[in-house]
Structure formats: structure tokens, C-alpha cells
XYZ file of C-alpha atoms in Angstrom:
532
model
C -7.304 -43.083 50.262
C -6.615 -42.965 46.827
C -5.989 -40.449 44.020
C -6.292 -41.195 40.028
C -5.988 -39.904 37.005
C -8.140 -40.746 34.289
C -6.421 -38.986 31.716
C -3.190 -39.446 30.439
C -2.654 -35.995 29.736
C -3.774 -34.931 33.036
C -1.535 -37.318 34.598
C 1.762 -37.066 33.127
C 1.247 -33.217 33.960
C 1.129 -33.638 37.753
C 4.137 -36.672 37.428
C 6.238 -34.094 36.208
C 5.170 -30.969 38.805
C 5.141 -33.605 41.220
C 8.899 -34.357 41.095
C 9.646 -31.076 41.230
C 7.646 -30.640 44.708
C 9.586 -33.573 46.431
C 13.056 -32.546 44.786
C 11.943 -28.963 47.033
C 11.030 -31.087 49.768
C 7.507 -29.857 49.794
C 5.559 -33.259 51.190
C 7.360 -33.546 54.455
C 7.252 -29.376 54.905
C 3.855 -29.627 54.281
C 3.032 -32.090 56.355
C 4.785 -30.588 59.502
C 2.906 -26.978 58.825
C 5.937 -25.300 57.912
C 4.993 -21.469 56.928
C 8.111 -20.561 55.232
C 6.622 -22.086 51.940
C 4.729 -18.908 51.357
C 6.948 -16.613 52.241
C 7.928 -14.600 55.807
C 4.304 -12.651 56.170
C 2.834 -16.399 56.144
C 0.697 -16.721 59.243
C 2.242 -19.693 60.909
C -0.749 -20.480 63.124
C -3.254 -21.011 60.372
C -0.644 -22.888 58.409
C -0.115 -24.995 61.071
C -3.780 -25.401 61.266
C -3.955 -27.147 57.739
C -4.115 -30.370 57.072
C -3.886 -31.733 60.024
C -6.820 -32.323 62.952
C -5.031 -31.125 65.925
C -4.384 -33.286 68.831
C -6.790 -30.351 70.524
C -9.448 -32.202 68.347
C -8.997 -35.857 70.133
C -8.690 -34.467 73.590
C -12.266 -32.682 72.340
C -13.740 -36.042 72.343
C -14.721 -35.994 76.097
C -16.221 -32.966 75.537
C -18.042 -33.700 73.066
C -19.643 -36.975 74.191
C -20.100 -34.899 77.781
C -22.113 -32.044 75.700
C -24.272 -34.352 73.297
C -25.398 -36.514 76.190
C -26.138 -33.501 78.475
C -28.500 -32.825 75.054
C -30.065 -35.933 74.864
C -30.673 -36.052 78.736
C -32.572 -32.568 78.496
C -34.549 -33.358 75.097
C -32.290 -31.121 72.999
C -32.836 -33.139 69.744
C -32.926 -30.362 67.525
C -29.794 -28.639 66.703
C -28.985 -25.508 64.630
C -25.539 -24.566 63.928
C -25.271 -20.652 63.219
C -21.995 -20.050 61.196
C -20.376 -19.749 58.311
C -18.020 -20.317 56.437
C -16.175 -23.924 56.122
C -16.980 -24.970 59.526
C -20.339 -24.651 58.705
C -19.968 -26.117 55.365
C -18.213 -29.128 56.849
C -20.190 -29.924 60.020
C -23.325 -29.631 56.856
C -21.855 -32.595 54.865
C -20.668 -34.305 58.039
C -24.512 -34.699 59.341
C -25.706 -34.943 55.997
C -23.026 -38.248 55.336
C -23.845 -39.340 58.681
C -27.685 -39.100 57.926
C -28.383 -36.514 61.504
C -30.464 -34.052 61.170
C -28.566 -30.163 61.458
C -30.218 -27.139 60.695
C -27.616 -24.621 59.564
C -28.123 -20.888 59.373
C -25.592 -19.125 57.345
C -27.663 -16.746 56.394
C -29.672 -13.346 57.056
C -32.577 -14.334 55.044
C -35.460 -13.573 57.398
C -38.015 -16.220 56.059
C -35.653 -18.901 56.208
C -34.447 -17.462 59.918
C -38.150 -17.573 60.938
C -38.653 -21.107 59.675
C -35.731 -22.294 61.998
C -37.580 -20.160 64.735
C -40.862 -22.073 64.361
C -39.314 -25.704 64.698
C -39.262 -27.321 68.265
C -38.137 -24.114 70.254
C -38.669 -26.935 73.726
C -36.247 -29.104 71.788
C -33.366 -26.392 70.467
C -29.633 -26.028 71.235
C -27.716 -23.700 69.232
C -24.060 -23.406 68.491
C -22.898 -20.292 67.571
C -19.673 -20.292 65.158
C -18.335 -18.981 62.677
C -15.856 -16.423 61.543
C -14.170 -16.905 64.905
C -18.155 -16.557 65.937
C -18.005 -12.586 65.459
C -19.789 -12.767 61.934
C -22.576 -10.655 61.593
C -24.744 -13.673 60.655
C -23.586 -15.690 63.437
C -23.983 -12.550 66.267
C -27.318 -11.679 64.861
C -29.236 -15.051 65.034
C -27.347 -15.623 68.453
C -29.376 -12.144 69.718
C -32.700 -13.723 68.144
C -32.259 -16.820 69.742
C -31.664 -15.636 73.077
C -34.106 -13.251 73.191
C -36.614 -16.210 71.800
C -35.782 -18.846 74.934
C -35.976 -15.727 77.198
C -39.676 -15.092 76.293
C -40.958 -18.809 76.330
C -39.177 -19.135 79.998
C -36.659 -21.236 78.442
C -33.167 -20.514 79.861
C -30.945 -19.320 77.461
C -27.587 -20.631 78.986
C -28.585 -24.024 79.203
C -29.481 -23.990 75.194
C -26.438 -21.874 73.809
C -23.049 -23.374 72.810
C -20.815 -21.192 71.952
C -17.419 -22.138 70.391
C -14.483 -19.289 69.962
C -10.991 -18.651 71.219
C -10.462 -17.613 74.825
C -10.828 -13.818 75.515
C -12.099 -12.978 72.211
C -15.097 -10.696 71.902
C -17.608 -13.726 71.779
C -15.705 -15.929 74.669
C -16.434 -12.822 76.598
C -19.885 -12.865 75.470
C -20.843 -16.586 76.233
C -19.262 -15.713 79.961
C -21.982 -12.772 80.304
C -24.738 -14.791 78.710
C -23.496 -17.922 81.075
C -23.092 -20.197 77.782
C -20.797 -22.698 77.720
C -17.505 -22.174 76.105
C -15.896 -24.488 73.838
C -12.361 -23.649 72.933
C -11.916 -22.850 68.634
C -8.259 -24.623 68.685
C -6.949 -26.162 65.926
C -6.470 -23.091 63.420
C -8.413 -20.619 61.463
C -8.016 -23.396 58.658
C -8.189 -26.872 60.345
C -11.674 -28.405 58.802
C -11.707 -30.693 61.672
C -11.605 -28.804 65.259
C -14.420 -27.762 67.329
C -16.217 -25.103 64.675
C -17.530 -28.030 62.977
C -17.081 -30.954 65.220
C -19.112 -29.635 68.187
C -22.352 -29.359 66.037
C -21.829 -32.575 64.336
C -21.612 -34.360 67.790
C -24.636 -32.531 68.995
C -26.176 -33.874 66.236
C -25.409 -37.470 66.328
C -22.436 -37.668 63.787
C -19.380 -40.209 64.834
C -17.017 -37.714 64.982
C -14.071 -40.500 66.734
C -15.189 -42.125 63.319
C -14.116 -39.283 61.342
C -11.222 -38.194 63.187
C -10.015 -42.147 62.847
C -10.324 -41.785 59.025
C -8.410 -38.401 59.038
C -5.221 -40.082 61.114
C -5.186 -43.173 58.784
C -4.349 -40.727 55.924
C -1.682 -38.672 57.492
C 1.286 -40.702 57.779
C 0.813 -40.847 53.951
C 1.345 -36.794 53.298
C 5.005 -36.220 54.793
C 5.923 -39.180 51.519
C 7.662 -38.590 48.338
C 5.403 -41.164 46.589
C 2.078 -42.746 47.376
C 0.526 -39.410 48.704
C -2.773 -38.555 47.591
C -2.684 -34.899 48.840
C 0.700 -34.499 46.384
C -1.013 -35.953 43.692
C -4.052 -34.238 44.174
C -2.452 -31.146 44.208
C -0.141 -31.375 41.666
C -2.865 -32.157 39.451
C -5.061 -29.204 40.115
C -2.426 -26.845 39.901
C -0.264 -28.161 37.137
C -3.892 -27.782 35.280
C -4.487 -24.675 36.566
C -1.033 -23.449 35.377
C -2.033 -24.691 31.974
C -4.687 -22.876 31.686
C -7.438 -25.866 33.055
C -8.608 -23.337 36.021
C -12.306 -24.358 36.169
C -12.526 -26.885 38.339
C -15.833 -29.090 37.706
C -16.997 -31.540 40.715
C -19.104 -34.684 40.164
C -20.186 -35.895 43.007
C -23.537 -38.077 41.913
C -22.624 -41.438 42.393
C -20.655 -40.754 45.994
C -21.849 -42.320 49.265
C -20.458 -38.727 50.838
C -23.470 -35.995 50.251
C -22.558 -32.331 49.675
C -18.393 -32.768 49.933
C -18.390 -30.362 46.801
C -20.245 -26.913 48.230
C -17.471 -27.364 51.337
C -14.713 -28.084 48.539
C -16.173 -25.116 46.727
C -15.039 -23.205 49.677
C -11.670 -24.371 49.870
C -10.969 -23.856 47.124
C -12.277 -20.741 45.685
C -11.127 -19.001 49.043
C -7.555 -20.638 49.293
C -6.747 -19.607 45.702
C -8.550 -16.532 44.503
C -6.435 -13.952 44.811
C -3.764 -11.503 43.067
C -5.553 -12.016 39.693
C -5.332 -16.167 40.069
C -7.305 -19.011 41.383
C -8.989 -21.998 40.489
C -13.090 -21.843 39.923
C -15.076 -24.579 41.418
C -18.141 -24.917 39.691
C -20.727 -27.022 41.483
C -23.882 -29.229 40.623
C -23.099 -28.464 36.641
C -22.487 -31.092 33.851
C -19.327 -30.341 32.031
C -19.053 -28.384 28.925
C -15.780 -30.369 28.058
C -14.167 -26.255 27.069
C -10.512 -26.738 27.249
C -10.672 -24.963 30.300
C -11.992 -27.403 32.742
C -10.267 -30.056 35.168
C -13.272 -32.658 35.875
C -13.022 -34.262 39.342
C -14.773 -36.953 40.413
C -15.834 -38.465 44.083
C -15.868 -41.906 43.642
C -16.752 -42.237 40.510
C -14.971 -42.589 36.459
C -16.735 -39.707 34.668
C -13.735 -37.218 35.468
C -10.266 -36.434 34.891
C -9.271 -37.059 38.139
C -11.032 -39.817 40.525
C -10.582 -39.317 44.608
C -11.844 -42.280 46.749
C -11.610 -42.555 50.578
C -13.868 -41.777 53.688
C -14.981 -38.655 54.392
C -12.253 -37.650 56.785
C -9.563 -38.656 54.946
C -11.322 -36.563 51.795
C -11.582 -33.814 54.289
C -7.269 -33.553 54.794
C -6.435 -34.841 51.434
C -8.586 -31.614 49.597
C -6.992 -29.206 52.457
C -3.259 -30.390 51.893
C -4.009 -30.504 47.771
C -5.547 -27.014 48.188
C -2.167 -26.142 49.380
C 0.173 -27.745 47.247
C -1.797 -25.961 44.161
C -1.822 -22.472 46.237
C 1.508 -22.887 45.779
C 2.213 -23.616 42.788
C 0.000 -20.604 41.940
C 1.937 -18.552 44.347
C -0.669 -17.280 46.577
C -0.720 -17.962 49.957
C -3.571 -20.530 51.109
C -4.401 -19.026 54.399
C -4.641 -15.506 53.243
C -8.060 -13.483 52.457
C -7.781 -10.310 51.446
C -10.478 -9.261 49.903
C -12.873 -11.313 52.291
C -13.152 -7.987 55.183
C -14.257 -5.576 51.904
C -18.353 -6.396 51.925
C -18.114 -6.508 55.664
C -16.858 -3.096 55.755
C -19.678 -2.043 52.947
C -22.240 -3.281 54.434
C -21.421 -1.733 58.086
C -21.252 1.387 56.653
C -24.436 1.304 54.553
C -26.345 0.254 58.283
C -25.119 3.539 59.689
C -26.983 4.743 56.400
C -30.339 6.419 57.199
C -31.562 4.545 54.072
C -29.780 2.464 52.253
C -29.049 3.634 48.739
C -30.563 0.590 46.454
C -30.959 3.309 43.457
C -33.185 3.023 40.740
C -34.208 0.642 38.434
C -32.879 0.518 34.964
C -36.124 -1.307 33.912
C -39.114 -3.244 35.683
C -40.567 -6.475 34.001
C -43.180 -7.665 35.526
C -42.291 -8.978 39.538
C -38.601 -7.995 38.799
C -36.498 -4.692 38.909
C -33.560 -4.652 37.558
C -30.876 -2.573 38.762
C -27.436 -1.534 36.735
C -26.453 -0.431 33.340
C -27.832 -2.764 30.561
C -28.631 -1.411 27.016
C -31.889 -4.782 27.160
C -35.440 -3.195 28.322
C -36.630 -6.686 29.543
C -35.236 -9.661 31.333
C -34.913 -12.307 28.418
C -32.797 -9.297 26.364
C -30.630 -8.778 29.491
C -29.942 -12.688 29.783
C -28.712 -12.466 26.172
C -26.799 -9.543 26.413
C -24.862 -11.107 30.207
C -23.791 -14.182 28.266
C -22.737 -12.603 25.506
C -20.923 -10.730 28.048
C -18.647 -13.182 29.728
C -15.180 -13.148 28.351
C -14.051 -16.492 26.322
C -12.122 -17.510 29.353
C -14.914 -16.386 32.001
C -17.812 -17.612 34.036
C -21.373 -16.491 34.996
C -21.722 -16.176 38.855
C -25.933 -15.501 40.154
C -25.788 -14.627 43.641
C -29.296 -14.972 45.646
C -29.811 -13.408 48.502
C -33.125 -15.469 49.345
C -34.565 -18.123 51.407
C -33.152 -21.454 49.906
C -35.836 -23.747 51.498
C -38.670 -21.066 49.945
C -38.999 -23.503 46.327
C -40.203 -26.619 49.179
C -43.125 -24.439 49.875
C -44.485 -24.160 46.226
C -47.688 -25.626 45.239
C -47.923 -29.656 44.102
C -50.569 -31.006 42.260
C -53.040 -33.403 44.441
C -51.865 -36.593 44.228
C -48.563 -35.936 42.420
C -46.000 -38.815 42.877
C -42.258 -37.904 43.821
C -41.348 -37.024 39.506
C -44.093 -34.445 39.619
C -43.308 -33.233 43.329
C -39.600 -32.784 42.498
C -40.647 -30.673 38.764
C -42.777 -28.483 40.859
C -40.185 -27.703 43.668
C -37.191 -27.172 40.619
C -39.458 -24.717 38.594
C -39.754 -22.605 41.860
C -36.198 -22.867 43.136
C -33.901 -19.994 41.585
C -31.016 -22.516 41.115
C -32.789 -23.695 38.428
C -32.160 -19.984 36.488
C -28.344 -21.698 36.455
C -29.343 -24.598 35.021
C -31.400 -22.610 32.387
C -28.345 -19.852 31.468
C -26.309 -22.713 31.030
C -27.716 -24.446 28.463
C -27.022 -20.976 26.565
C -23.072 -20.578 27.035
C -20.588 -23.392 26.441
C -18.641 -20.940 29.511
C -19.363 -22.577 33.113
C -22.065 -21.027 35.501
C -22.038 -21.023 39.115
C -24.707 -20.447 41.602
C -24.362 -18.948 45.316
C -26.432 -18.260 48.282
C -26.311 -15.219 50.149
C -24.403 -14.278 52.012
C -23.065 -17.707 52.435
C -20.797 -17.746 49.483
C -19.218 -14.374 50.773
C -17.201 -16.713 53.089
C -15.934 -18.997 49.927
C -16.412 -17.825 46.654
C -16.721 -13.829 47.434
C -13.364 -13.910 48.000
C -12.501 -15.615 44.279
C -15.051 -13.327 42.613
C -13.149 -10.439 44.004
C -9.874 -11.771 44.014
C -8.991 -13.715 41.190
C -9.314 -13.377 37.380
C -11.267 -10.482 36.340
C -12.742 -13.160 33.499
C -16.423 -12.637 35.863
C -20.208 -11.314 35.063
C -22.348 -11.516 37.907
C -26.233 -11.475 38.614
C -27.228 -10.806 41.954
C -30.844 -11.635 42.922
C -32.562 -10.136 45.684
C -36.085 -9.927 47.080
C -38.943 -8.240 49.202
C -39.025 -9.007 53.016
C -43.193 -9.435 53.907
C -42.655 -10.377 57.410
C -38.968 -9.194 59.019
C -37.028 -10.146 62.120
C -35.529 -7.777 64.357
C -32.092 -8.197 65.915
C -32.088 -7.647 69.335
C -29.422 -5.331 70.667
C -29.178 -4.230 67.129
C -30.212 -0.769 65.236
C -31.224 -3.035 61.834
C -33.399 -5.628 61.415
C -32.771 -9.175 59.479
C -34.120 -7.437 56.134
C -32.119 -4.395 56.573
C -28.826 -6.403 57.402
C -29.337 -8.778 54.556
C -29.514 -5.770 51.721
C -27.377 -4.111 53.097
C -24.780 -7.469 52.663
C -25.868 -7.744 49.317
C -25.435 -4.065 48.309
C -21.802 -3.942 49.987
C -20.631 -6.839 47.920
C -22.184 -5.354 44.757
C -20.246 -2.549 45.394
C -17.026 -4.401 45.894
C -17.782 -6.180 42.519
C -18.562 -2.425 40.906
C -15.273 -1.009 41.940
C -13.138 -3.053 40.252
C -15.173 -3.204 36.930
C -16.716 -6.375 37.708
C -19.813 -6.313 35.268
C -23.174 -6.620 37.630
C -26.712 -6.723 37.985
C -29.043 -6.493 40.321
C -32.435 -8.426 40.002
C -35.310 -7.648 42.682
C -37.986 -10.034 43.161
C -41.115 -7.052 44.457
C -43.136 -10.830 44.698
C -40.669 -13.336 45.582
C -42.839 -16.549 44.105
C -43.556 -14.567 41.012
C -40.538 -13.335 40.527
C -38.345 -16.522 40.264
C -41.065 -17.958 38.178
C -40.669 -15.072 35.679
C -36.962 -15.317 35.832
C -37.294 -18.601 35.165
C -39.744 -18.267 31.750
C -37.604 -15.176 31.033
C -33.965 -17.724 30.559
C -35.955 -19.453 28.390
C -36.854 -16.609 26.249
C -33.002 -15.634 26.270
């Protein structure tokens, strides 16, 4: 594993902090998980937690191999991991690395719920983590999933992994439902325990593999010199300190797929907070703004280069993530403004209706929601980016179905060029892509809710340098939730109103953009950026 710095500016920066960490003795009380580094209140089980995998995650191994062969024996080929959060995020670029097919659901979006529903129901097993498995997203498709094996005579507890801490709410609920239990362990904060290493195994992933690559890396984190983590660290903090706090991943020429989205999550939820943090901005080209730190996976294009297997990446970004937490003086583990849309949106469910307002203007498929002085969408994009502060970002928020753009039309006979055109001018990240040719500030692009569990907590947390467009959409065919007084529709508005109104209280500039034809709508947001 090995950390570089292409820059000579960049590097003689983290020398400098550097030294200063190991005259504190910050490697080796680091590497042993002590919590006294951020203070008294520090929650020593979740530091603990981080970077290490816990021996818990070896003596998993059995476990794991017992469970993924039990799969194989019953035809269980198709697995889909509801939960959220990093967990999620990791056991995503785990199978995707490993090339194993995972479906994850982190997300109330009933279309792309439904299309999970519709694949191979004879062939599922689900595995239900995720926010210690008691998120809303996680407890809702659980309901939808037993209640699906139920009515094709499929038995639920043979086809429902559950994996949470003993005697918590959903232990107790896998021991009513007879699924089988596997123990959290390892830490609210360890990237590699059983949240993310039971679906990977399910899947087919070598997780011995990636635990291997993990322990080859540790001996080097508790040393003064020749630790990647330290310089890591060092470097995106000392840049952060120095006003560098956009943090720009390239990832293009890597052999690991999708480390960046889970790194987005690291970081924007380890540092974002009390006014600070560091901004990962993913799948954009760098503006080269004197605000940005450019770090590159296996490749020369950035400031910083990181090379090593994906385990090892996997402990080296936690224990970095720490190290510049701490120069920042926040506390890693902490998330304090995470809870906030949670609350909202439970309270808005208890709602007869929820309160979505009215529109400001309509154009065409799209309602737009919020105070703007613009009467149509290309005079609204103008006036958010002349918005953003000279030391802020654009963050779009969709809460849609993010397999929808697969489903638009192709032209007979197109080859893979024209296919790919077809599904970009139909997929609402490409709105980012637009906006950001039209601001030399950096744009970032999140799924609903599945950035409440990383970025959320940033957007709320840290700088108040954000504008923020938040897209939403009609539901044509819904999905109730079992058990529940809402339906998948309901819940997911509901999400994306509460965090709205967390952004609203605290001055946050925000729209809301409402897709009355979903298709149409991103297509006219689409021509609309262009008009901007």
C-alpha cells in the first residue's frame, strides 16, 4: 500500500503536519483505537471500531462460508442487500471489484423497489442491514419482502438474513420472524464486519481475500514513517486547513469500481460538522479552483496518488479519515445532525397529508417549489449558480429510481456509443454534468435517500458555503409497507420533505423540482441546463 504526492506543494504540507502527529504520538494511538484523541465524550466503541477489521470479522469466516453454501445448496443465487449507509456502500464496491452480482436497496423509491421485486423471487435471499438494521429503508423493504415469500409459499425464514447486535429491536425481530441472526460486531464504524461482509459472501466475493489485504496493511499504521494512513491523512487535512476542502476523486483508470461513492461517505460524514468538513465531489473533472485537493486511485492525474488492494484502501481511507478529523477537530465517529430528517420525516407520516406546498412556478413536466425571483427552469438554473458563494458547491438531490434512465428508448440497431447517449440524456445525473459546465464551483450529485447516510450529514453540518436542488417525482404504481400506516411513495416524500426542511432551517438556500411525468421531466430538466 502506498501513498504519493504528486505535488510538491501538497507534499511538503503533510511532511510538516505529519511530524507534528508522531511528535503527539498520534500513529500508534490511532492504531490501538484510543478515544481520548477526541476528547472524554468520544465514544470508545466506535473508535475502537475504526480502522481496524475486528478479530470478530475472521472468526466470521465460518459463518460466512456456512451461510453462502447453505445459498448455493437451496438455489439462492440472487442476493439483495437492504441497507444503508457505508456497509451498504462497501459490500456495493466489494461485489462490484469482485465482479458478483448484488442488488442493493438503499432506497424508498418504489419503481426501483418493484424492479428488485420482479427478479427471481424462487432464487432471493435478503440481508437486512443497515443503520444497526432499524433504518426506515432497511425495516420497510424487510416488511415487503416477507410479506412477498409469504404469498408465493416461499418461507420467509429460510430467505431472510438479518445482521444486528444482540437484543436490539431487529435481533428481536429476526427471532420472531425465525431469521437467522448474524452478530453486527466490529463497531458502528468498522467498514469490514458483518454489515458488509455477510452480503458480499452471499454473493460470491472473497471476503478471506479482502480481510488478508486489510491485515497486510496494519502493522504499517501504529509507525512514525512509512504509513500510508498518516500520510494520507495529513495530506487531506493539512489541505483542508489551508483552505483545499473540496476533495475531487478520480477513479477512471482503477481496477477497484465505485471505491469513491463509499469514500464519499466517509468522508463527508466523518468530517462535516461544527461549520467544517471536507467535500467529496464524485464522478466530476476538476475545475483546478484553488480550492480542490485532487486524489487519485491508481492513477497520476491528481495531487495525491493511493495504490493498494481494495482492503488495504478500505483501512488506509478510514484511519486517514481520522487523522484529518482531527486535525479539523471534529470527532470522526460523531453524527449529529444525521437523526434530524429522520425525526422530520416521522413526524410528517403522522401528518394526515403531507404539506408539499405550492408551486412557485410550473414549466412544463416540472413544479418547482421555493422562493426564486426566475418564472422558468433555465432562469432558475442561472439564478442557483449565481447563487453559490465563491467558496461553495451545488448539491442536486434525487429522490428517484436510479436504474429508471436503463429503461429509455434506443434506436433499432444502435451500437453501444448510441445506447450509452440515449441512457445519459435520460439519467438525471447528467443535469450535474450540464450545471457544471456553467460554474468553475464543484457540483455534486446524490441519490435519495441514500446520501442522507453520507453526505446529509456534511450538507447540514459543515460550511454553510451550500445551494441545493432537490428533485422529486410522481409515484404511478406504489408499494405498500406491510405493518406500516404509509406506503413506499408516502415514506419516500415524506424523507425528502424532512431533509428539505432541515436544509430550510438553517438558511440553506433550496429548491424543490417535481417531475408530474418522470421521463419528461428529466428530459426537460435536461434541455432546460442547457438553456441556463
Amino acid at each position: 500500500m502506498e501513498v504519493s504526492y504528486r505535488e510538491e506543494g501538497v507534499a511538503s504540507a503533510a511532511s510538516s503536519i505529519a511530524g507534528r502527529l508522531v511528535a503527539d504520538g498520534v500513529p500508534a494511538r490511532l492504531a490501538g483505537g484510543d478515544p481520548t484523541l477526541w476528547g472524554e465524550d468520544a465514544d470508545a466503541e466506535a473508535v475502537a471500531g475504526r480502522p481496524a477489521p475486528s478479530r470478530s470479522s475472521r472468526e466470521l469466516l465460518p459463518v460466512l462460508g456456512e451461510l453462502a453454501e447453505r445459498a448455493r445448496a437451496a438455489g439462492l443465487t440472487n442476493v439483495v442487500l437492504a441497507g444503508t449507509g457505508g456497509s451498504a456502500l462497501a459490500a456495493e464496491v466489494i461485489c462490484a471489484t469482485g465482479d458478483v452480482p448484488l442488488t442493493v436497496l438503499d432506497t424508498t423509491d418504489p419503481g426501483q423497489v418493484r424492479r428488485a421485486l420482479a427478479d427471481g423471487l424462487e432464487s432471493t435471499v435478503v440481508v437486512v442491514t443497515g443503520g444497526g438494521g432499524q433504518a426506515v429503508e432497511a425495516d420497510s423493504q424487510l416488511r415487503i419482502f416477507e410479506r412477498l415469500f409469504a404469498d408465493a409459499g416461499l418461507d420467509p425464514a429460510g430467505r431472510i438474513v438479518v445482521v444486528a447486535d444482540p437484543g436490539s429491536p431487529p435481533a428481536r425481530r429476526a427471532a420472531a420472524g425465525g431469521f437467522h441472526l448474524v452478530p453486527a460486531g466490529g463497531g458502528p464504524h468498522s467498514v469490514l464486519s458483518a454489515p458488509a461482509l455477510v452480503p458480499a459472501a452471499l454473493a460470491g466475493a472473497d471476503v478471506a481475500r479482502l480481510l488478508d489485504e486489510a491485515e497486510e496493511v496494519l502493522p504499517l499504521l501504529s509507525l512514525d514513517s512509512g504509513n500510508p494512513g498518516l500520510d494520507l491523512g495529513a495530506a487531506l487535512g493539512g489541505a483542508a486547513l489551508a483552505g483545499r476542502d473540496k476533495l475531487v476523486m478520480e477513479d477512471q483508470l482503477s481496477s477497484i469500481f465505485g471505491l469513491p461513492d463509499w469514500i464519499e461517505q466517509l468522508v463527508a460524514e466523518s468530517t462535516g460538522k461544527q461549520g467544517r468538513g471536507i467535500l467529496p465531489v464524485v464522478g466530476a473533472d476538476p475545475n483546478r479552483s484553488g480550492d480542490e485537493l485532487v486524489v487519485a486511485i491508481e492513477s497520476d492525474v491528481g495531487d495525491v496518488r493511493v495504490d493498494g488492494p481494495l482492503g488495504a484502501q478500505f483501512v488506509v481511507w478510514e484511519y486517514a479519515t481520522a487523522v484529518a478529523a482531527l486535525l479539523l477537530e471534529v470527532d470522526p465517529c460523531d453524527r449529529p445532525n444525521v437523526a434530524e430528517p429522520e425525526e422530520n420525516t416521522a413526524a410528517l407520516l403522522a401528518l394526515p397529508d403531507l404539506p408539499a406546498g405550492a408551486p412557485a412556478f410550473v414549466d412544463g413536466p416540472v413544479e418547482v417549489y421555493g422562493s426564486a425571483t426566475a418564472k422558468d427552469l433555465p432562469g432558475l438554473f442561472a439564478e442557483l449558480l449565481h447563487a453559490i458563494p465563491g467558496d461553495g458547491y451545488l448539491a442536486i438531490m434525487a429522490y428517484l429510481d436510479r436504474l429508471a434512465a436503463f429503461d429509455a428508448p434506443v434506436p433499432d440497431g444502435a451500437d453501444f456509443e448510441q445506447m450509452t447517449d440515449a441512457w445519459m440524456m435520460a439519467d438525471p445525473q447528467t443535469l450535474r454534468t450540464l450545471l457544471a459546465l456553467r460554474t468553475d464551483r464543484p457540483v455534486t450529485f446524490g441519490w435519495g435517500p441514500r446520501f442522507l447516510h453520507s453526505t446529509g450529514q456534511y450538507h447540514k453540518g459543515g460550511p454553510q458555503n451550500g445551494v441545493f436542488v432537490q428533485i422529486t417525482g410522481v409515484v404511478t404504481e406504489d408499494v405498500a409497507v406491510p405493518g406500516r400506516p404509509y406506503s413506499l411513495g408516502r415514506l419516500q416524500l415524506a424523507q425528502a420533505l424532512g431533509d428539505l426542511g432541515a436544509l430550510e432551517t438553517r438558511g440553506r438556500p433550496a429548491v424543490r423540482l417535481h417531475l408530474t411525468d418522470r421521463a419528461a421531466g428529466v428530459a426537460r430538466l435536461l434541455e432546460a441546463a442547457q438553456e441556463a
